[in-house]
């Protein structure tokens, strides 16, 4: 049994592929429907929102999808992240169990969110996108995507939810320097926690 | 709008979608190698679930081992009792948003008019869960559990005091269940190996901790009556095929 507390990998151990559960899932994917027609959505419907490479990943049945070298270089800014055995917590609990945690807070913005933010920014950049829009609540996603947009020289115009700005102003201030333009969600924005595509309209209306 | 931008402006989403979950699988792939370095293999893998990306990120590579390599790791998704989509919702086609502009997907839902209570669970308050997680949960390949707010913060404080990292409140849900698993193992005299995803630090969340430590937070259970009322509003969707 190892006496180690932290288990660290080399940069060369960084995964070369993303793993797609669809390839091995015993459960077939359920259809995604157009809200107007109730028919399955088409790539054209999605291409308004996303670059084609991400749409293809969305519907892919390939088991492994290669991580582009540009993307792996950026992952090296914080990956591989440590695996840590929580020995002091085990001692407090006086348990025979071994508790391990994967620490994604080691990323530059303190969460797992950049793992996808930099990938999305990369595929948008190479497909000619000039600006990305999104909404963020607690600040993790906003900080991750603003960093990714900075890395790939994309404009970023985000909505954040007013209720959470006041509650979470430290998080917002920390990522604001990297965002070119932020928009406060209107106070009557439907459900402050309901951060879904309903806010796209507001974001894009402000992104001229 | 993006339609009028000629493709120059696009939208980006931080969870729920397949490609987002895909990108997060670097977490679990690395963890597999690191557990090997530790000379152990997890009996249970735990992640909090809002949209599902951090849970899928750590759990799906271990699920692959279950499906293809004969492993039997329990994969445990943790959600707040205030927003119990997996444990109290129903598995139906629903709109992804209140404005009914988003695609309709099949997921465990408290329905699209759901107004999240103002609990301190960050992204876990989001109403939509990744369809692949819902399908795998429905088929029994993933388990789910809901935990109350105060016990979650209690676990976060225990973790911060012993390990020195203040977790984000989302991750604290996973910590609560990891601690409960460790206590259960103690009661049963089992040498259980537990792995959880600490998806983020809580340095942005001091106001939530301030509220907890000053006694301003309370437990909130999503009422069963509200779920029954909500179900009447689900869209009538004929499943293609």
Coordinates of N, CA and C in Angstrom, one line a residue, chain B residues 13-169:
Chain B
X13 N -22.1 26.8 -24.2 CA -22.8 26.3 -23.0 C -21.9 25.4 -22.1
X14 N -21.9 25.6 -20.8 CA -20.9 25.0 -19.9 C -21.3 23.7 -19.4
X15 N -22.4 23.1 -19.8 CA -22.8 21.8 -19.2 C -23.9 21.1 -20.1
X16 N -24.5 20.1 -19.7 CA -25.6 19.4 -20.3 C -25.4 18.7 -21.7
X17 N -24.8 19.4 -22.6 CA -24.6 18.9 -24.0 C -23.6 17.8 -24.0
X18 N -23.7 16.9 -25.0 CA -22.8 15.7 -25.1 C -21.4 16.2 -25.3
X19 N -21.1 17.2 -26.1 CA -19.8 17.6 -26.4 C -19.1 18.2 -25.2
X20 N -19.9 18.8 -24.3 CA -19.3 19.4 -23.0 C -18.9 18.2 -22.1
X21 N -19.8 17.2 -22.0 CA -19.4 16.1 -21.2 C -18.2 15.3 -21.7
X22 N -18.2 15.3 -23.0 CA -17.0 14.6 -23.7 C -15.7 15.3 -23.3
X23 N -15.7 16.6 -23.4 CA -14.4 17.3 -23.1 C -14.0 17.1 -21.6
X24 N -14.9 16.9 -20.7 CA -14.6 16.7 -19.3 C -14.1 15.3 -19.0
X25 N -14.1 14.4 -19.9 CA -13.6 13.0 -19.6 C -12.1 13.0 -19.4
X26 N -11.4 14.0 -19.7 CA -10.0 14.0 -19.3 C -9.8 13.8 -17.8
X27 N -10.8 14.3 -17.0 CA -10.8 14.1 -15.5 C -10.7 12.7 -15.1
X28 N -11.7 11.9 -15.6 CA -11.7 10.5 -15.2 C -10.6 9.6 -15.8
X29 N -10.2 10.0 -17.0 CA -9.1 9.3 -17.7 C -7.8 9.4 -16.8
X30 N -7.5 10.7 -16.4 CA -6.4 10.9 -15.5 C -6.5 10.1 -14.2
X31 N -7.7 10.2 -13.7 CA -8.0 9.6 -12.3 C -7.8 8.0 -12.4
X32 N -8.1 7.4 -13.5 CA -7.9 6.0 -13.7 C -6.4 5.7 -13.6
X33 N -5.5 6.5 -14.2 CA -4.1 6.3 -14.2 C -3.6 6.5 -12.8
X34 N -4.1 7.6 -12.1 CA -3.7 7.9 -10.8 C -4.1 6.9 -9.7
X35 N -5.3 6.3 -9.9 CA -5.7 5.3 -8.9 C -4.7 4.1 -9.1
X36 N -4.3 3.9 -10.3 CA -3.4 2.8 -10.6 C -2.0 3.1 -9.9
X37 N -1.6 4.3 -9.9 CA -0.4 4.7 -9.2 C -0.5 4.5 -7.7
X38 N -1.7 4.7 -7.2 CA -2.0 4.5 -5.7 C -2.1 3.0 -5.4
X39 N -2.2 2.2 -6.4 CA -2.4 0.7 -6.2 C -3.8 0.3 -5.8
X40 N -4.8 1.2 -6.1 CA -6.1 0.9 -5.7 C -7.1 1.1 -6.8
X41 N -8.3 0.7 -6.6 CA -9.4 0.9 -7.6 C -10.6 1.3 -6.8
X42 N -11.4 2.4 -7.2 CA -12.5 2.8 -6.4 C -13.7 1.9 -6.4
X43 N -14.2 1.7 -5.2 CA -15.5 1.0 -5.1 C -16.7 1.9 -5.4
X44 N -16.5 3.2 -5.2 CA -17.5 4.2 -5.5 C -16.9 5.5 -6.0
X45 N -17.5 6.0 -7.1 CA -17.1 7.3 -7.6 C -18.2 8.3 -7.5
X46 N -17.9 9.5 -7.0 CA -19.0 10.4 -6.6 C -18.8 11.7 -7.3
X47 N -19.8 12.3 -7.8 CA -19.7 13.7 -8.3 C -21.1 14.4 -8.1
X48 N -21.0 15.7 -8.0 CA -22.3 16.4 -7.9 C -22.8 16.6 -9.3
X49 N -24.2 16.8 -9.3 CA -24.8 16.9 -10.6 C -25.7 18.2 -10.6
X50 N -25.4 19.1 -11.6 CA -26.2 20.2 -11.9 C -26.7 19.9 -13.4
X51 N -25.9 20.3 -14.3 CA -26.1 19.9 -15.7 C -25.5 18.6 -16.0
X52 N -24.5 18.2 -15.2 CA -23.9 16.9 -15.3 C -22.5 16.7 -15.8
X53 N -21.8 17.9 -16.1 CA -20.5 17.7 -16.8 C -19.4 17.3 -15.9
X54 N -19.4 17.7 -14.6 CA -18.3 17.3 -13.8 C -18.5 15.9 -13.3
X55 N -19.8 15.5 -13.1 CA -20.0 14.1 -12.8 C -19.6 13.1 -13.9
X56 N -20.1 13.5 -15.1 CA -19.8 12.6 -16.3 C -18.3 12.6 -16.5
X57 N -17.6 13.8 -16.3 CA -16.2 13.9 -16.5 C -15.4 12.9 -15.7
X58 N -15.8 12.7 -14.4 CA -15.0 11.7 -13.6 C -15.6 10.3 -13.8
X59 N -16.9 10.2 -14.0 CA -17.6 8.9 -13.9 C -17.6 8.1 -15.2
X60 N -17.7 8.8 -16.3 CA -17.8 8.0 -17.6 C -16.6 7.1 -17.9
X61 N -15.4 7.5 -17.7 CA -14.3 6.6 -17.9 C -14.3 5.4 -17.0
X62 N -14.8 5.5 -15.8 CA -15.0 4.4 -14.9 C -16.2 3.6 -15.3
X63 N -17.2 4.2 -15.9 CA -18.4 3.5 -16.4 C -17.9 2.6 -17.6
X64 N -17.0 3.1 -18.4 CA -16.5 2.3 -19.5 C -15.9 1.0 -18.9
X65 N -15.1 1.1 -17.8 CA -14.5 0.0 -17.2 C -15.6 -1.0 -16.7
X66 N -16.7 -0.5 -16.2 CA -17.8 -1.3 -15.7 C -18.4 -2.1 -16.9
X67 N -18.6 -1.3 -18.0 CA -19.3 -1.9 -19.2 C -18.4 -2.9 -20.0
X68 N -17.1 -2.6 -20.0 CA -16.3 -3.4 -21.0 C -15.2 -4.2 -20.3
X69 N -15.0 -4.0 -19.0 CA -13.9 -4.7 -18.3 C -14.3 -5.4 -17.0
X70 N -15.6 -5.5 -16.8 CA -16.1 -6.3 -15.7 C -15.9 -5.7 -14.3
X71 N -15.7 -4.4 -14.3 CA -15.6 -3.7 -13.0 C -17.0 -3.4 -12.5
X72 N -17.1 -3.2 -11.2 CA -18.4 -3.0 -10.5 C -18.4 -1.7 -9.6
X73 N -17.8 -0.7 -10.1 CA -17.8 0.6 -9.3 C -19.2 1.2 -9.3
X74 N -19.6 1.6 -8.1 CA -20.8 2.4 -7.9 C -20.6 3.8 -8.4
X75 N -21.4 4.3 -9.3 CA -21.3 5.7 -9.8 C -22.4 6.5 -9.2
X76 N -22.1 7.5 -8.3 CA -23.1 8.1 -7.5 C -23.2 9.6 -7.8
X77 N -24.3 10.0 -8.4 CA -24.6 11.4 -8.7 C -25.3 12.1 -7.5
X78 N -24.8 13.2 -7.1 CA -25.4 13.9 -5.9 C -26.0 15.2 -6.3
X79 N -27.2 15.4 -5.8 CA -28.0 16.6 -6.1 C -28.5 17.2 -4.8
X80 N -28.8 18.5 -4.8 CA -29.4 19.1 -3.6 C -30.9 18.7 -3.4
X81 N -31.3 18.5 -2.2 CA -32.7 18.1 -1.9 C -33.7 19.2 -2.4
X82 N -33.1 20.4 -2.5 CA -34.0 21.5 -2.9 C -34.3 21.5 -4.4
X83 N -33.4 20.8 -5.2 CA -33.6 20.7 -6.6 C -33.4 19.2 -7.0
X84 N -34.3 18.3 -6.6 CA -34.1 16.9 -6.7 C -34.6 16.3 -8.1
X85 N -34.0 16.7 -9.2 CA -34.5 16.3 -10.5 C -34.4 14.8 -10.7
X86 N -33.3 14.2 -10.3 CA -33.1 12.8 -10.6 C -33.9 11.9 -9.6
X87 N -33.9 12.3 -8.3 CA -34.5 11.5 -7.3 C -36.0 11.7 -7.1
X88 N -36.5 12.9 -7.5 CA -37.9 13.1 -7.4 C -38.6 13.5 -8.7
X89 N -37.8 13.9 -9.7 CA -38.4 14.3 -10.9 C -39.0 13.1 -11.7
X90 N -39.5 13.4 -12.9 CA -40.0 12.3 -13.8 C -39.2 12.3 -15.1
X91 N -39.1 11.2 -15.7 CA -38.3 11.1 -16.9 C -39.2 11.3 -18.2
X92 N -39.2 12.5 -18.7 CA -40.1 12.9 -19.7 C -39.4 13.8 -20.7
X93 N -40.0 14.0 -21.9 CA -39.5 15.0 -22.8 C -40.0 16.4 -22.2
X94 N -39.1 17.3 -22.2 CA -39.4 18.6 -21.6 C -38.6 19.7 -22.4
X95 N -39.2 20.9 -22.4 CA -38.4 22.1 -22.9 C -37.2 22.3 -22.0
X96 N -36.1 22.8 -22.6 CA -34.9 23.1 -21.8 C -35.0 24.4 -21.1
X97 N -36.0 25.2 -21.3 CA -36.1 26.6 -20.8 C -37.5 27.0 -20.6
X98 N -37.7 28.1 -19.8 CA -39.0 28.6 -19.6 C -39.6 29.3 -20.9
X99 N -38.7 29.8 -21.7 CA -39.2 30.5 -22.9 C -39.6 29.6 -24.0
X100 N -39.3 28.3 -23.9 CA -39.6 27.3 -24.8 C -39.0 27.5 -26.2
X101 N -37.8 28.1 -26.2 CA -37.0 28.3 -27.4 C -35.9 27.1 -27.5
X102 N -35.6 26.5 -26.4 CA -34.5 25.5 -26.5 C -35.0 24.2 -27.0
X103 N -34.2 23.4 -27.5 CA -34.6 22.1 -28.0 C -35.3 21.3 -26.8
X104 N -36.2 20.4 -27.2 CA -36.8 19.5 -26.2 C -36.0 18.2 -26.1
X105 N -35.7 17.9 -24.9 CA -34.9 16.6 -24.7 C -35.6 15.8 -23.6
X106 N -35.3 14.5 -23.6 CA -35.8 13.6 -22.6 C -34.9 13.6 -21.4
X107 N -35.4 14.1 -20.3 CA -34.6 14.1 -19.1 C -35.4 14.0 -17.8
X108 N -34.8 13.8 -16.7 CA -35.5 13.9 -15.4 C -35.7 15.4 -15.2
X109 N -36.9 15.7 -14.9 CA -37.3 17.1 -14.8 C -38.2 17.4 -13.7
X110 N -38.1 18.6 -13.2 CA -39.1 19.2 -12.3 C -39.9 20.2 -13.1
X111 N -39.8 20.0 -14.4 CA -40.5 20.8 -15.5 C -39.9 22.2 -15.7
X112 N -40.2 22.7 -16.9 CA -39.4 23.9 -17.4 C -39.9 25.2 -16.7
X113 N -41.0 25.2 -16.0 CA -41.4 26.4 -15.3 C -40.8 26.4 -13.8
X114 N -40.0 25.4 -13.6 CA -39.4 25.3 -12.3 C -38.6 26.5 -11.9
X115 N -38.9 27.1 -10.7 CA -38.1 28.2 -10.2 C -37.2 27.8 -9.1
X116 N -35.9 27.8 -9.3 CA -35.0 27.2 -8.3 C -35.1 28.1 -7.0
X117 N -35.1 27.4 -5.9 CA -35.1 28.2 -4.6 C -33.7 28.8 -4.4
X118 N -33.6 29.9 -3.7 CA -32.3 30.6 -3.5 C -31.4 29.9 -2.6
X119 N -31.1 28.7 -2.9 CA -30.1 28.0 -2.0 C -28.7 28.2 -2.6
X120 N -27.7 27.9 -1.8 CA -26.3 28.2 -2.2 C -25.7 26.9 -2.7
X121 N -26.1 26.6 -3.9 CA -25.5 25.4 -4.6 C -25.0 25.7 -6.0
X122 N -24.9 27.0 -6.3 CA -24.3 27.4 -7.5 C -25.0 26.8 -8.7
X123 N -24.2 26.2 -9.6 CA -24.7 25.6 -10.8 C -25.6 24.4 -10.6
X124 N -25.7 23.9 -9.4 CA -26.6 22.7 -9.2 C -28.0 23.1 -9.3
X125 N -28.3 24.4 -9.3 CA -29.7 24.9 -9.3 C -30.3 24.8 -10.7
X126 N -29.4 24.6 -11.7 CA -29.9 24.5 -13.1 C -30.9 23.4 -13.3
X127 N -31.9 23.6 -14.1 CA -33.0 22.6 -14.2 C -32.7 21.5 -15.1
X128 N -31.8 21.6 -16.1 CA -31.6 20.5 -17.0 C -30.5 19.6 -16.7
X129 N -30.6 18.3 -16.9 CA -29.5 17.4 -16.7 C -29.3 16.7 -18.0
X130 N -28.0 16.4 -18.2 CA -27.6 15.8 -19.5 C -28.4 14.6 -19.8
X131 N -28.9 14.5 -21.0 CA -29.8 13.4 -21.4 C -29.1 12.0 -21.3
X132 N -27.8 12.0 -21.5 CA -27.1 10.7 -21.4 C -27.1 10.2 -19.9
X133 N -26.9 11.1 -19.0 CA -26.9 10.8 -17.6 C -28.3 10.3 -17.2
X134 N -29.3 11.0 -17.7 CA -30.7 10.6 -17.3 C -31.0 9.2 -17.8
X135 N -30.6 8.9 -19.1 CA -30.8 7.6 -19.7 C -30.1 6.5 -18.9
X136 N -28.9 6.8 -18.5 CA -28.1 5.7 -17.8 C -28.6 5.6 -16.4
X137 N -29.1 6.6 -15.8 CA -29.7 6.5 -14.5 C -31.0 5.7 -14.5
X138 N -31.8 6.0 -15.6 CA -33.1 5.3 -15.7 C -32.8 3.8 -15.9
X139 N -31.8 3.5 -16.6 CA -31.5 2.1 -16.9 C -30.7 1.4 -15.7
X140 N -30.3 2.2 -14.7 CA -29.7 1.6 -13.5 C -28.2 1.5 -13.5
X141 N -27.5 2.2 -14.5 CA -26.1 2.1 -14.6 C -25.4 3.2 -13.7
X142 N -26.2 4.1 -13.2 CA -25.8 5.2 -12.4 C -26.8 5.3 -11.2
X143 N -26.3 5.6 -10.0 CA -27.2 5.9 -8.9 C -27.3 7.3 -8.5
X144 N -28.3 7.8 -7.8 CA -28.4 9.2 -7.5 C -28.8 9.3 -6.0
X145 N -28.4 10.4 -5.4 CA -28.8 10.7 -4.0 C -29.0 12.2 -3.8
X146 N -29.9 12.6 -3.0 CA -30.1 14.0 -2.8 C -29.7 14.3 -1.3
X147 N -29.0 15.4 -1.1 CA -28.6 15.8 0.2 C -29.0 17.2 0.6
X148 N -29.3 17.3 1.9 CA -29.8 18.7 2.4 C -28.7 19.7 2.5
X149 N -29.0 21.0 2.5 CA -28.1 22.0 2.4 C -27.2 22.2 3.6
X150 N -27.8 22.1 4.8 CA -27.0 22.3 6.0 C -25.9 21.2 6.2
X151 N -26.3 20.0 6.0 CA -25.4 18.9 6.1 C -24.3 19.0 5.1
X152 N -24.6 19.6 3.9 CA -23.6 19.8 2.9 C -22.5 20.8 3.3
X153 N -23.0 21.9 3.9 CA -22.0 22.9 4.4 C -21.2 22.3 5.6
X154 N -21.8 21.5 6.4 CA -21.1 20.9 7.5 C -20.0 20.1 7.0
X155 N -20.2 19.3 5.9 CA -19.2 18.5 5.3 C -18.1 19.3 4.7
X156 N -18.5 20.5 4.1 CA -17.5 21.4 3.5 C -16.5 21.9 4.5
X157 N -17.1 22.2 5.7 CA -16.3 22.8 6.8 C -15.3 21.7 7.3
X158 N -15.8 20.5 7.5 CA -15.0 19.4 7.9 C -13.8 19.2 6.9
X159 N -14.1 19.2 5.7 CA -13.1 19.0 4.6 C -12.1 20.2 4.6
X160 N -12.6 21.4 4.7 CA -11.7 22.6 4.7 C -10.8 22.5 6.0
X161 N -11.3 22.1 7.1 CA -10.5 22.1 8.3 C -9.4 21.0 8.3
X162 N -9.7 19.9 7.6 CA -8.7 18.8 7.6 C -7.8 18.9 6.4
X163 N -8.3 19.2 5.2 CA -7.5 19.1 4.0 C -7.0 20.5 3.5
X164 N -7.6 21.6 4.1 CA -7.1 22.9 3.8 C -7.6 23.6 2.5
X165 N -8.5 22.9 1.9 CA -9.1 23.5 0.7 C -10.6 23.8 1.0
X166 N -11.0 25.0 0.7 CA -12.4 25.4 0.9 C -13.1 25.0 -0.4
X167 N -14.0 24.1 -0.4 CA -14.6 23.6 -1.7 C -15.7 24.5 -2.1
X168 N -16.0 24.6 -3.4 CA -17.1 25.3 -3.9 C -18.4 24.6 -3.4
X169 N -19.5 25.3 -3.1 CA -20.6 24.6 -2.5 C -21.1 23.4 -3.4

